[in-house]
């Protein structure tokens, strides 16, 4: 038995410190208590706000339909200490100490859950009217922009760009979305799947410009590489996010090429007594045969349960989920489950020009991923089929009137 395993088996008196107060960090604390952990638990968050959920920021909070999206968690009754407005600065594993703005914090077990941070557009630092949308403060700064119905330029036609454009159009703003690639969601979906989504922008009254690189941003305007000048009362940048792990430099915690913490299949890091979960960490997937870095809400919800079980050490668990996320954009509910990179075939269910359709990805007749637009039943059934690994009948699968669960080959 390793020293770490032995320590975990007698973990009840140990102090667990969670770096990060987003979904992954909060759910780690909740899962520890739900699974019977009795030791002290401290959650440290950089923001001063009560811990909150992020998805409503691009919807209800942004549009003023909700003031915030605080988690419905009674930390006091759970016996969880919150230290908010306290940024983590470094980690010294030899001393079992976390360095923070308020001084060192000792730990017996550390959980890294610092999430991801938005990528900024080079050259826009200090330019007035340029916004990101990641935090509650970001949403609050953008709310009056929408209220005043500014002309808005969105840089990036990914998930967050589409969701913000949706909210801005709902608020009555004139919206132009510029995307350097040839299509929306170029980094997430194959061309034939993303192509139908391009029409959604025009349907909603937003202009989508592809092959459009930003040369520079000036107060009141975005200048494209071809010289086009787009008036912009505000510019919202949504060009991706990277793991918020720069503070781990020199700690010995092994990082991947994207700055992700290289967690193992039980979400342990390369350093003893340190785990990592959520947007900041990648994990090896036996299901898909590769390491996955998943920047989505469901990963931050599911991973903490595995972390808690492994801290307790009584029934060690491997983390190998079917990734899942959803997006609400331009009046459509888009859901995705699985990982399609290694698929060898795509099967369509329904007309992509219509309001509801699904794409299923197969590998050797096994369903490995699906994207469902307005077909939540397909998603629910498909997710279970991916988990079970059952073979599929491709001809039956292509019939949108046939339930997915009835399209199996065995």
mmCIF file of C-alpha atoms in Angstrom:
data_model
loop_
_atom_site.group_PDB
_atom_site.id
_atom_site.type_symbol
_atom_site.label_atom_id
_atom_site.label_comp_id
_atom_site.label_asym_id
_atom_site.label_seq_id
_atom_site.Cartn_x
_atom_site.Cartn_y
_atom_site.Cartn_z
ATOM 1 C CA UNK A 1 0.000 0.000 0.000
ATOM 2 C CA UNK A 2 1.395 3.398 -0.965
ATOM 3 C CA UNK A 3 1.890 6.130 1.600
ATOM 4 C CA UNK A 4 -0.795 8.232 -0.123
ATOM 5 C CA UNK A 5 -3.308 5.372 -0.081
ATOM 6 C CA UNK A 6 -2.606 4.696 3.570
ATOM 7 C CA UNK A 7 -3.087 8.366 4.401
ATOM 8 C CA UNK A 8 -6.344 8.490 2.434
ATOM 9 C CA UNK A 9 -7.685 5.473 4.305
ATOM 10 C CA UNK A 10 -7.432 7.442 7.544
ATOM 11 C CA UNK A 11 -8.422 10.773 6.049
ATOM 12 C CA UNK A 12 -11.196 11.881 8.391
ATOM 13 C CA UNK A 13 -8.968 14.092 10.534
ATOM 14 C CA UNK A 14 -7.100 15.572 7.599
ATOM 15 C CA UNK A 15 -7.596 19.119 6.366
ATOM 16 C CA UNK A 16 -8.815 19.492 2.788
ATOM 17 C CA UNK A 17 -8.181 22.824 1.086
ATOM 18 C CA UNK A 18 -9.880 23.560 -2.233
ATOM 19 C CA UNK A 19 -8.286 26.231 -4.437
ATOM 20 C CA UNK A 20 -11.147 27.673 -6.472
ATOM 21 C CA UNK A 21 -14.736 28.573 -5.575
ATOM 22 C CA UNK A 22 -16.479 27.871 -8.886
ATOM 23 C CA UNK A 23 -18.638 24.864 -9.687
ATOM 24 C CA UNK A 24 -15.807 22.323 -9.377
ATOM 25 C CA UNK A 25 -14.508 23.714 -6.094
ATOM 26 C CA UNK A 26 -17.910 24.092 -4.446
ATOM 27 C CA UNK A 27 -19.070 20.663 -5.588
ATOM 28 C CA UNK A 28 -15.884 19.097 -4.207
ATOM 29 C CA UNK A 29 -16.720 20.482 -0.766
ATOM 30 C CA UNK A 30 -20.349 19.359 -1.077
ATOM 31 C CA UNK A 31 -19.352 15.878 -2.280
ATOM 32 C CA UNK A 32 -16.919 15.428 0.614
ATOM 33 C CA UNK A 33 -19.688 16.091 3.114
ATOM 34 C CA UNK A 34 -22.230 13.977 1.208
ATOM 35 C CA UNK A 35 -19.801 11.073 1.227
ATOM 36 C CA UNK A 36 -19.227 11.365 4.975
ATOM 37 C CA UNK A 37 -15.986 13.298 5.287
ATOM 38 C CA UNK A 38 -15.822 14.831 8.776
ATOM 39 C CA UNK A 39 -12.516 16.708 8.636
ATOM 40 C CA UNK A 40 -12.071 20.458 8.083
ATOM 41 C CA UNK A 41 -12.764 21.746 4.555
ATOM 42 C CA UNK A 42 -11.723 25.203 3.309
ATOM 43 C CA UNK A 43 -12.669 26.671 -0.064
ATOM 44 C CA UNK A 44 -10.581 29.604 -1.311
ATOM 45 C CA UNK A 45 -11.921 31.864 -4.075
ATOM 46 C CA UNK A 46 -10.299 34.803 -5.834
ATOM 47 C CA UNK A 47 -13.566 36.706 -6.329
ATOM 48 C CA UNK A 48 -15.260 38.497 -3.402
ATOM 49 C CA UNK A 49 -18.733 37.299 -4.396
ATOM 50 C CA UNK A 50 -20.585 34.389 -2.855
ATOM 51 C CA UNK A 51 -19.751 31.369 -5.057
ATOM 52 C CA UNK A 52 -21.971 31.354 -8.146
ATOM 53 C CA UNK A 53 -22.888 29.381 -11.250
ATOM 54 C CA UNK A 54 -21.543 30.632 -14.590
ATOM 55 C CA UNK A 55 -24.093 29.580 -17.272
ATOM 56 C CA UNK A 56 -26.712 32.180 -16.209
ATOM 57 C CA UNK A 57 -24.155 34.965 -16.731
ATOM 58 C CA UNK A 58 -24.672 34.882 -20.507
ATOM 59 C CA UNK A 59 -28.438 34.674 -20.116
ATOM 60 C CA UNK A 60 -30.533 35.769 -17.106
ATOM 61 C CA UNK A 61 -27.872 37.836 -15.303
ATOM 62 C CA UNK A 62 -26.728 39.563 -18.490
ATOM 63 C CA UNK A 63 -30.293 40.496 -19.432
ATOM 64 C CA UNK A 64 -31.148 41.727 -15.945
ATOM 65 C CA UNK A 65 -33.606 38.911 -15.268
ATOM 66 C CA UNK A 66 -31.559 37.849 -12.236
ATOM 67 C CA UNK A 67 -29.179 39.785 -9.997
ATOM 68 C CA UNK A 68 -26.786 36.898 -9.520
ATOM 69 C CA UNK A 69 -26.546 33.128 -9.759
ATOM 70 C CA UNK A 70 -25.242 32.184 -6.319
ATOM 71 C CA UNK A 71 -25.167 28.478 -5.545
ATOM 72 C CA UNK A 72 -27.931 27.262 -3.253
ATOM 73 C CA UNK A 73 -25.430 25.847 -0.765
ATOM 74 C CA UNK A 74 -25.458 26.484 2.991
ATOM 75 C CA UNK A 75 -21.723 26.430 3.614
ATOM 76 C CA UNK A 76 -22.138 27.144 7.314
ATOM 77 C CA UNK A 77 -24.376 24.156 7.942
ATOM 78 C CA UNK A 78 -21.993 21.989 5.913
ATOM 79 C CA UNK A 79 -19.116 23.122 8.078
ATOM 80 C CA UNK A 80 -17.211 24.458 5.080
ATOM 81 C CA UNK A 81 -14.998 27.509 5.578
ATOM 82 C CA UNK A 82 -15.113 30.058 2.740
ATOM 83 C CA UNK A 83 -12.221 32.421 2.123
ATOM 84 C CA UNK A 84 -13.335 34.785 -0.628
ATOM 85 C CA UNK A 85 -11.523 37.632 -2.341
ATOM 86 C CA UNK A 86 -8.304 35.694 -1.771
ATOM 87 C CA UNK A 87 -6.205 34.786 -4.818
ATOM 88 C CA UNK A 88 -3.918 31.760 -4.734
ATOM 89 C CA UNK A 89 -0.349 32.654 -5.663
ATOM 90 C CA UNK A 90 1.684 29.466 -5.426
ATOM 91 C CA UNK A 91 2.080 25.973 -4.058
ATOM 92 C CA UNK A 92 4.882 24.501 -1.929
ATOM 93 C CA UNK A 93 4.225 20.749 -1.768
ATOM 94 C CA UNK A 94 7.230 19.985 0.450
ATOM 95 C CA UNK A 95 5.734 22.177 3.164
ATOM 96 C CA UNK A 96 2.130 21.198 2.324
ATOM 97 C CA UNK A 97 1.326 24.903 2.049
ATOM 98 C CA UNK A 98 -0.678 26.987 -0.407
ATOM 99 C CA UNK A 99 0.481 30.579 -0.832
ATOM 100 C CA UNK A 100 -2.324 33.142 -1.042
ATOM 101 C CA UNK A 101 -2.760 36.914 -0.928
ATOM 102 C CA UNK A 102 -3.642 36.538 2.751
ATOM 103 C CA UNK A 103 -0.594 34.410 3.553
ATOM 104 C CA UNK A 104 0.207 30.691 3.562
ATOM 105 C CA UNK A 105 -2.558 28.119 4.092
ATOM 106 C CA UNK A 106 -1.523 24.644 5.302
ATOM 107 C CA UNK A 107 -3.247 21.567 3.875
ATOM 108 C CA UNK A 108 -3.198 17.815 4.221
ATOM 109 C CA UNK A 109 -5.024 17.331 0.909
ATOM 110 C CA UNK A 110 -5.240 20.022 -1.753
ATOM 111 C CA UNK A 111 -7.767 20.121 -4.590
ATOM 112 C CA UNK A 112 -6.876 22.396 -7.515
ATOM 113 C CA UNK A 113 -10.121 23.771 -8.996
ATOM 114 C CA UNK A 114 -9.080 27.186 -10.287
ATOM 115 C CA UNK A 115 -10.940 26.744 -13.579
ATOM 116 C CA UNK A 116 -10.096 28.591 -16.772
ATOM 117 C CA UNK A 117 -9.544 32.202 -17.732
ATOM 118 C CA UNK A 118 -10.612 33.881 -20.969
ATOM 119 C CA UNK A 119 -8.062 34.503 -23.706
ATOM 120 C CA UNK A 120 -7.728 38.213 -24.380
ATOM 121 C CA UNK A 121 -7.486 39.774 -27.822
ATOM 122 C CA UNK A 122 -3.912 41.074 -28.301
ATOM 123 C CA UNK A 123 -3.641 44.825 -28.411
ATOM 124 C CA UNK A 124 -6.924 45.507 -26.604
ATOM 125 C CA UNK A 125 -5.526 46.004 -23.112
ATOM 126 C CA UNK A 126 -6.752 49.349 -21.828
ATOM 127 C CA UNK A 127 -8.950 50.076 -24.862
ATOM 128 C CA UNK A 128 -12.301 51.388 -23.569
ATOM 129 C CA UNK A 129 -15.400 49.412 -24.445
ATOM 130 C CA UNK A 130 -13.697 46.016 -24.779
ATOM 131 C CA UNK A 131 -15.262 43.282 -22.657
ATOM 132 C CA UNK A 132 -14.838 39.647 -21.717
ATOM 133 C CA UNK A 133 -17.661 37.498 -20.352
ATOM 134 C CA UNK A 134 -16.450 35.066 -17.703
ATOM 135 C CA UNK A 135 -17.238 36.501 -14.278
ATOM 136 C CA UNK A 136 -20.186 38.078 -12.484
ATOM 137 C CA UNK A 137 -18.411 41.442 -12.644
ATOM 138 C CA UNK A 138 -18.058 41.022 -16.427
ATOM 139 C CA UNK A 139 -21.803 40.390 -16.751
ATOM 140 C CA UNK A 140 -22.627 43.405 -14.584
ATOM 141 C CA UNK A 141 -20.407 45.655 -16.715
ATOM 142 C CA UNK A 142 -22.092 44.393 -19.878
ATOM 143 C CA UNK A 143 -25.664 44.701 -18.643
ATOM 144 C CA UNK A 144 -25.916 48.495 -19.209
ATOM 145 C CA UNK A 145 -24.295 48.061 -22.636
ATOM 146 C CA UNK A 146 -27.231 45.896 -23.659
ATOM 147 C CA UNK A 147 -29.740 48.208 -22.004
ATOM 148 C CA UNK A 148 -28.427 51.152 -24.044
ATOM 149 C CA UNK A 149 -28.736 49.033 -27.230
ATOM 150 C CA UNK A 150 -25.243 49.761 -28.464
ATOM 151 C CA UNK A 151 -23.870 48.527 -31.753
ATOM 152 C CA UNK A 152 -21.882 45.511 -30.627
ATOM 153 C CA UNK A 153 -19.091 43.583 -32.320
ATOM 154 C CA UNK A 154 -18.504 40.075 -30.996
ATOM 155 C CA UNK A 155 -15.087 38.607 -31.735
ATOM 156 C CA UNK A 156 -15.358 34.825 -31.992
ATOM 157 C CA UNK A 157 -18.257 32.629 -33.160
ATOM 158 C CA UNK A 158 -17.783 29.887 -30.596
ATOM 159 C CA UNK A 159 -20.249 28.814 -27.917
ATOM 160 C CA UNK A 160 -19.890 31.899 -25.719
ATOM 161 C CA UNK A 161 -19.926 34.265 -28.725
ATOM 162 C CA UNK A 162 -23.186 32.760 -29.987
ATOM 163 C CA UNK A 163 -24.776 32.877 -26.548
ATOM 164 C CA UNK A 164 -23.811 36.510 -26.023
ATOM 165 C CA UNK A 165 -25.000 37.451 -29.522
ATOM 166 C CA UNK A 166 -28.317 35.777 -28.715
ATOM 167 C CA UNK A 167 -28.742 37.857 -25.549
ATOM 168 C CA UNK A 168 -27.673 41.061 -27.306
ATOM 169 C CA UNK A 169 -30.206 40.557 -30.092
ATOM 170 C CA UNK A 170 -32.899 39.840 -27.494
ATOM 171 C CA UNK A 171 -32.008 43.172 -25.908
ATOM 172 C CA UNK A 172 -32.424 44.936 -29.254
ATOM 173 C CA UNK A 173 -28.755 45.580 -30.041
ATOM 174 C CA UNK A 174 -27.264 45.627 -33.531
ATOM 175 C CA UNK A 175 -24.834 42.712 -33.506
ATOM 176 C CA UNK A 176 -21.960 41.776 -35.814
ATOM 177 C CA UNK A 177 -19.992 38.615 -35.076
ATOM 178 C CA UNK A 178 -16.529 38.307 -36.636
ATOM 179 C CA UNK A 179 -14.819 34.922 -36.881
ATOM 180 C CA UNK A 180 -11.341 34.293 -38.274
ATOM 181 C CA UNK A 181 -12.226 30.751 -39.394
ATOM 182 C CA UNK A 182 -14.517 29.821 -42.261
ATOM 183 C CA UNK A 183 -17.454 28.902 -40.029
ATOM 184 C CA UNK A 184 -18.828 29.180 -36.504
ATOM 185 C CA UNK A 185 -17.631 26.641 -33.926
ATOM 186 C CA UNK A 186 -14.657 25.786 -36.135
ATOM 187 C CA UNK A 187 -12.651 24.429 -33.213
ATOM 188 C CA UNK A 188 -15.480 22.312 -31.870
ATOM 189 C CA UNK A 189 -17.394 20.746 -34.768
ATOM 190 C CA UNK A 190 -16.709 19.427 -38.291
ATOM 191 C CA UNK A 191 -17.515 21.765 -41.173
ATOM 192 C CA UNK A 192 -20.576 19.853 -42.346
ATOM 193 C CA UNK A 193 -22.118 20.026 -38.861
ATOM 194 C CA UNK A 194 -21.288 23.673 -38.139
ATOM 195 C CA UNK A 195 -22.382 24.873 -41.613
ATOM 196 C CA UNK A 196 -26.156 24.799 -40.900
ATOM 197 C CA UNK A 197 -25.567 26.862 -37.767
ATOM 198 C CA UNK A 198 -24.244 29.800 -39.754
ATOM 199 C CA UNK A 199 -27.778 30.528 -40.980
ATOM 200 C CA UNK A 200 -28.988 30.897 -37.398
ATOM 201 C CA UNK A 201 -27.227 34.261 -37.075
ATOM 202 C CA UNK A 202 -29.077 35.843 -39.995
ATOM 203 C CA UNK A 203 -32.358 34.313 -38.821
ATOM 204 C CA UNK A 204 -31.867 36.144 -35.514
ATOM 205 C CA UNK A 205 -30.922 39.428 -37.190
ATOM 206 C CA UNK A 206 -27.214 39.204 -36.363
ATOM 207 C CA UNK A 207 -24.517 39.574 -39.024
ATOM 208 C CA UNK A 208 -21.880 36.822 -39.139
ATOM 209 C CA UNK A 209 -18.605 37.613 -40.918
ATOM 210 C CA UNK A 210 -16.308 34.607 -41.411
ATOM 211 C CA UNK A 211 -12.687 34.725 -42.677
ATOM 212 C CA UNK A 212 -12.605 37.992 -40.715
ATOM 213 C CA UNK A 213 -9.445 38.707 -38.743
ATOM 214 C CA UNK A 214 -9.269 41.662 -36.387
ATOM 215 C CA UNK A 215 -6.389 44.001 -37.209
ATOM 216 C CA UNK A 216 -6.970 46.293 -34.238
ATOM 217 C CA UNK A 217 -9.616 47.751 -31.954
ATOM 218 C CA UNK A 218 -10.015 51.494 -31.523
ATOM 219 C CA UNK A 219 -12.442 53.345 -29.266
ATOM 220 C CA UNK A 220 -15.760 52.994 -31.094
ATOM 221 C CA UNK A 221 -14.584 50.714 -33.903
ATOM 222 C CA UNK A 222 -13.125 47.353 -34.887
ATOM 223 C CA UNK A 223 -10.757 47.378 -37.879
ATOM 224 C CA UNK A 224 -10.528 44.122 -39.824
ATOM 225 C CA UNK A 225 -7.449 42.890 -41.686
ATOM 226 C CA UNK A 226 -9.082 43.711 -45.036
ATOM 227 C CA UNK A 227 -9.537 47.334 -43.948
ATOM 228 C CA UNK A 228 -13.257 47.084 -43.116
ATOM 229 C CA UNK A 229 -14.201 49.400 -40.269
ATOM 230 C CA UNK A 230 -17.049 48.160 -38.056
ATOM 231 C CA UNK A 231 -18.673 50.681 -35.707
ATOM 232 C CA UNK A 232 -18.710 49.325 -32.179
ATOM 233 C CA UNK A 233 -20.198 50.901 -29.092
ATOM 234 C CA UNK A 234 -18.846 47.813 -27.351
ATOM 235 C CA UNK A 235 -16.621 44.873 -28.286
ATOM 236 C CA UNK A 236 -17.096 41.481 -26.639
ATOM 237 C CA UNK A 237 -14.241 39.012 -26.991
ATOM 238 C CA UNK A 238 -15.047 35.313 -26.935
ATOM 239 C CA UNK A 239 -12.053 33.530 -28.465
ATOM 240 C CA UNK A 240 -11.613 30.764 -25.934
ATOM 241 C CA UNK A 241 -10.237 30.080 -22.485
ATOM 242 C CA UNK A 242 -7.134 28.496 -21.005
ATOM 243 C CA UNK A 243 -6.634 26.680 -17.689
ATOM 244 C CA UNK A 244 -5.924 29.128 -14.857
ATOM 245 C CA UNK A 245 -2.758 27.399 -13.713
ATOM 246 C CA UNK A 246 0.075 29.934 -14.094
ATOM 247 C CA UNK A 247 0.233 30.111 -10.292
ATOM 248 C CA UNK A 248 1.486 26.500 -10.229
ATOM 249 C CA UNK A 249 4.817 27.400 -11.872
ATOM 250 C CA UNK A 250 7.690 25.813 -9.983
ATOM 251 C CA UNK A 251 5.402 23.671 -7.826
ATOM 252 C CA UNK A 252 6.246 20.344 -9.415
ATOM 253 C CA UNK A 253 2.642 19.841 -10.541
ATOM 254 C CA UNK A 254 2.953 18.551 -14.100
ATOM 255 C CA UNK A 255 1.143 20.633 -16.733
ATOM 256 C CA UNK A 256 0.146 19.766 -20.292
ATOM 257 C CA UNK A 257 0.683 21.751 -23.501
ATOM 258 C CA UNK A 258 -2.423 23.865 -22.897
ATOM 259 C CA UNK A 259 -1.477 24.657 -19.301
ATOM 260 C CA UNK A 260 -3.807 21.942 -18.042
ATOM 261 C CA UNK A 261 -2.957 20.012 -14.899
ATOM 262 C CA UNK A 262 -2.178 16.450 -16.011
ATOM 263 C CA UNK A 263 -4.445 14.536 -13.648
ATOM 264 C CA UNK A 264 -4.496 10.746 -13.541
ATOM 265 C CA UNK A 265 -7.537 8.533 -13.957
ATOM 266 C CA UNK A 266 -8.431 9.149 -10.289
ATOM 267 C CA UNK A 267 -7.827 12.900 -10.741
ATOM 268 C CA UNK A 268 -4.597 12.851 -8.741
ATOM 269 C CA UNK A 269 -1.794 15.140 -9.909
ATOM 270 C CA UNK A 270 1.909 14.324 -10.173
ATOM 271 C CA UNK A 271 2.347 15.635 -6.618
ATOM 272 C CA UNK A 272 1.281 13.584 -3.584
ATOM 273 C CA UNK A 273 -1.880 14.692 -1.768
ATOM 274 C CA UNK A 274 -2.872 17.057 -4.590
ATOM 275 C CA UNK A 275 -5.887 16.500 -6.868
ATOM 276 C CA UNK A 276 -7.195 18.575 -9.790
ATOM 277 C CA UNK A 277 -10.718 18.850 -11.177
ATOM 278 C CA UNK A 278 -12.823 20.900 -13.589
ATOM 279 C CA UNK A 279 -11.716 23.265 -16.355
ATOM 280 C CA UNK A 280 -8.098 23.416 -15.156
ATOM 281 C CA UNK A 281 -7.400 19.681 -15.469
ATOM 282 C CA UNK A 282 -7.195 17.058 -18.209
ATOM 283 C CA UNK A 283 -7.665 13.350 -17.566
ATOM 284 C CA UNK A 284 -6.954 10.122 -19.468
ATOM 285 C CA UNK A 285 -10.070 8.526 -20.954
ATOM 286 C CA UNK A 286 -9.936 4.774 -21.495
ATOM 287 C CA UNK A 287 -13.321 5.109 -23.222
ATOM 288 C CA UNK A 288 -11.870 7.357 -25.938
ATOM 289 C CA UNK A 289 -8.218 6.331 -25.810
ATOM 290 C CA UNK A 290 -6.868 9.842 -25.305
ATOM 291 C CA UNK A 291 -6.457 12.577 -22.731
ATOM 292 C CA UNK A 292 -9.447 14.940 -22.536
ATOM 293 C CA UNK A 293 -9.558 18.590 -21.480
ATOM 294 C CA UNK A 294 -13.238 19.407 -21.016
ATOM 295 C CA UNK A 295 -14.257 23.037 -20.400
ATOM 296 C CA UNK A 296 -17.887 22.412 -19.605
ATOM 297 C CA UNK A 297 -20.260 22.661 -16.659
ATOM 298 C CA UNK A 298 -21.079 18.958 -16.407
ATOM 299 C CA UNK A 299 -17.402 18.033 -16.032
ATOM 300 C CA UNK A 300 -17.145 20.467 -13.111
ATOM 301 C CA UNK A 301 -20.215 18.828 -11.565
ATOM 302 C CA UNK A 302 -19.236 15.169 -12.041
ATOM 303 C CA UNK A 303 -15.498 15.242 -11.354
ATOM 304 C CA UNK A 304 -15.760 16.362 -7.706
ATOM 305 C CA UNK A 305 -17.621 13.179 -6.772
ATOM 306 C CA UNK A 306 -14.650 11.142 -7.956
ATOM 307 C CA UNK A 307 -12.208 13.424 -6.134
ATOM 308 C CA UNK A 308 -14.179 13.124 -2.889
ATOM 309 C CA UNK A 309 -14.366 9.323 -3.145
ATOM 310 C CA UNK A 310 -10.627 9.095 -3.705
ATOM 311 C CA UNK A 311 -9.812 11.459 -0.835
ATOM 312 C CA UNK A 312 -11.888 9.263 1.447
ATOM 313 C CA UNK A 313 -10.042 6.299 -0.041
ATOM 314 C CA UNK A 314 -12.593 3.663 0.904
ATOM 315 C CA UNK A 315 -13.802 2.863 -2.625
ATOM 316 C CA UNK A 316 -11.331 4.408 -5.102
ATOM 317 C CA UNK A 317 -12.998 5.555 -8.317
ATOM 318 C CA UNK A 318 -11.765 6.042 -11.865
ATOM 319 C CA UNK A 319 -13.004 9.133 -13.707
ATOM 320 C CA UNK A 320 -14.014 8.380 -17.294
ATOM 321 C CA UNK A 321 -17.310 10.165 -18.046
ATOM 322 C CA UNK A 322 -19.177 10.684 -21.287
ATOM 323 C CA UNK A 323 -18.595 14.451 -21.703
ATOM 324 C CA UNK A 324 -21.771 16.506 -21.972
ATOM 325 C CA UNK A 325 -22.698 20.131 -22.518
ATOM 326 C CA UNK A 326 -25.506 22.290 -23.780
ATOM 327 C CA UNK A 327 -25.932 25.741 -25.283
ATOM 328 C CA UNK A 328 -28.958 27.955 -25.821
ATOM 329 C CA UNK A 329 -28.513 30.129 -28.895
ATOM 330 C CA UNK A 330 -30.800 31.897 -31.354
ATOM 331 C CA UNK A 331 -33.896 30.137 -30.035
ATOM 332 C CA UNK A 332 -32.367 26.676 -30.255
ATOM 333 C CA UNK A 333 -31.386 24.214 -27.546
ATOM 334 C CA UNK A 334 -28.139 22.526 -28.571
ATOM 335 C CA UNK A 335 -26.800 19.504 -26.664
ATOM 336 C CA UNK A 336 -23.690 17.429 -27.176
ATOM 337 C CA UNK A 337 -22.538 14.191 -25.550
ATOM 338 C CA UNK A 338 -19.394 12.160 -26.086
ATOM 339 C CA UNK A 339 -16.243 12.851 -28.095
ATOM 340 C CA UNK A 340 -16.284 12.535 -31.879
ATOM 341 C CA UNK A 341 -12.595 12.892 -32.759
ATOM 342 C CA UNK A 342 -12.003 9.189 -33.412
ATOM 343 C CA UNK A 343 -15.335 8.498 -35.155
ATOM 344 C CA UNK A 344 -15.276 6.912 -38.600
ATOM 345 C CA UNK A 345 -18.835 7.743 -39.663
ATOM 346 C CA UNK A 346 -21.521 10.395 -39.109
ATOM 347 C CA UNK A 347 -25.250 9.649 -39.390
ATOM 348 C CA UNK A 348 -27.826 12.452 -39.655
ATOM 349 C CA UNK A 349 -31.290 12.295 -38.130
ATOM 350 C CA UNK A 350 -33.580 14.944 -39.593
ATOM 351 C CA UNK A 351 -33.031 17.928 -41.859
ATOM 352 C CA UNK A 352 -30.285 20.335 -40.648
ATOM 353 C CA UNK A 353 -32.203 23.182 -42.303
ATOM 354 C CA UNK A 354 -35.133 22.463 -39.990
ATOM 355 C CA UNK A 355 -35.698 23.331 -36.342
ATOM 356 C CA UNK A 356 -34.757 19.904 -34.927
ATOM 357 C CA UNK A 357 -32.057 17.455 -35.987
ATOM 358 C CA UNK A 358 -29.323 15.226 -34.627
ATOM 359 C CA UNK A 359 -25.902 14.079 -35.803
ATOM 360 C CA UNK A 360 -24.620 10.750 -34.469
ATOM 361 C CA UNK A 361 -20.948 9.752 -34.695
ATOM 362 C CA UNK A 362 -20.067 6.060 -34.886
ATOM 363 C CA UNK A 363 -16.846 4.162 -34.496
ATOM 364 C CA UNK A 364 -17.085 0.552 -35.644
ATOM 365 C CA UNK A 365 -20.880 0.801 -35.283
ATOM 366 C CA UNK A 366 -20.621 1.973 -31.670
ATOM 367 C CA UNK A 367 -22.116 5.357 -30.844
ATOM 368 C CA UNK A 368 -19.310 7.592 -29.530
ATOM 369 C CA UNK A 369 -20.904 11.064 -29.718
ATOM 370 C CA UNK A 370 -23.981 12.984 -30.801
ATOM 371 C CA UNK A 371 -25.105 16.567 -31.263
ATOM 372 C CA UNK A 372 -28.833 17.167 -30.816
ATOM 373 C CA UNK A 373 -30.577 20.385 -31.844
ATOM 374 C CA UNK A 374 -34.061 20.601 -30.345
ATOM 375 C CA UNK A 375 -34.141 16.832 -29.772
ATOM 376 C CA UNK A 376 -33.481 16.335 -26.031
ATOM 377 C CA UNK A 377 -34.833 12.775 -26.115
ATOM 378 C CA UNK A 378 -32.159 11.826 -28.645
ATOM 379 C CA UNK A 379 -29.538 13.262 -26.335
ATOM 380 C CA UNK A 380 -30.783 11.476 -23.219
ATOM 381 C CA UNK A 381 -31.067 8.107 -24.960
ATOM 382 C CA UNK A 382 -27.837 8.586 -26.891
ATOM 383 C CA UNK A 383 -25.837 9.392 -23.793
ATOM 384 C CA UNK A 384 -26.916 6.114 -22.220
ATOM 385 C CA UNK A 385 -26.075 4.227 -25.424
ATOM 386 C CA UNK A 386 -22.585 5.742 -25.470
ATOM 387 C CA UNK A 387 -22.089 4.672 -21.854
ATOM 388 C CA UNK A 388 -23.267 1.123 -22.585
ATOM 389 C CA UNK A 389 -21.161 0.759 -25.734
ATOM 390 C CA UNK A 390 -23.914 -1.085 -27.595
ATOM 391 C CA UNK A 391 -23.702 -1.546 -31.354
ATOM 392 C CA UNK A 392 -26.024 0.537 -33.545
ATOM 393 C CA UNK A 393 -27.959 -0.147 -36.737
ATOM 394 C CA UNK A 394 -26.976 2.826 -38.897
ATOM 395 C CA UNK A 395 -30.047 2.556 -41.146
ATOM 396 C CA UNK A 396 -32.423 2.610 -38.173
ATOM 397 C CA UNK A 397 -30.368 5.375 -36.594
ATOM 398 C CA UNK A 398 -30.958 7.604 -39.629
ATOM 399 C CA UNK A 399 -34.742 7.472 -39.172
ATOM 400 C CA UNK A 400 -35.621 10.539 -37.042
ATOM 401 C CA UNK A 401 -39.025 9.014 -36.216
ATOM 402 C CA UNK A 402 -37.387 5.977 -34.609
ATOM 403 C CA UNK A 403 -36.276 6.376 -30.977
ATOM 404 C CA UNK A 404 -32.503 6.070 -30.616
ATOM 405 C CA UNK A 405 -32.900 3.306 -28.049
ATOM 406 C CA UNK A 406 -34.663 1.216 -30.679
ATOM 407 C CA UNK A 407 -31.875 1.634 -33.230
ATOM 408 C CA UNK A 408 -29.456 -0.797 -31.630
ATOM 409 C CA UNK A 409 -28.034 -3.714 -33.590
ATOM 410 C CA UNK A 410 -28.120 -6.178 -30.696
#
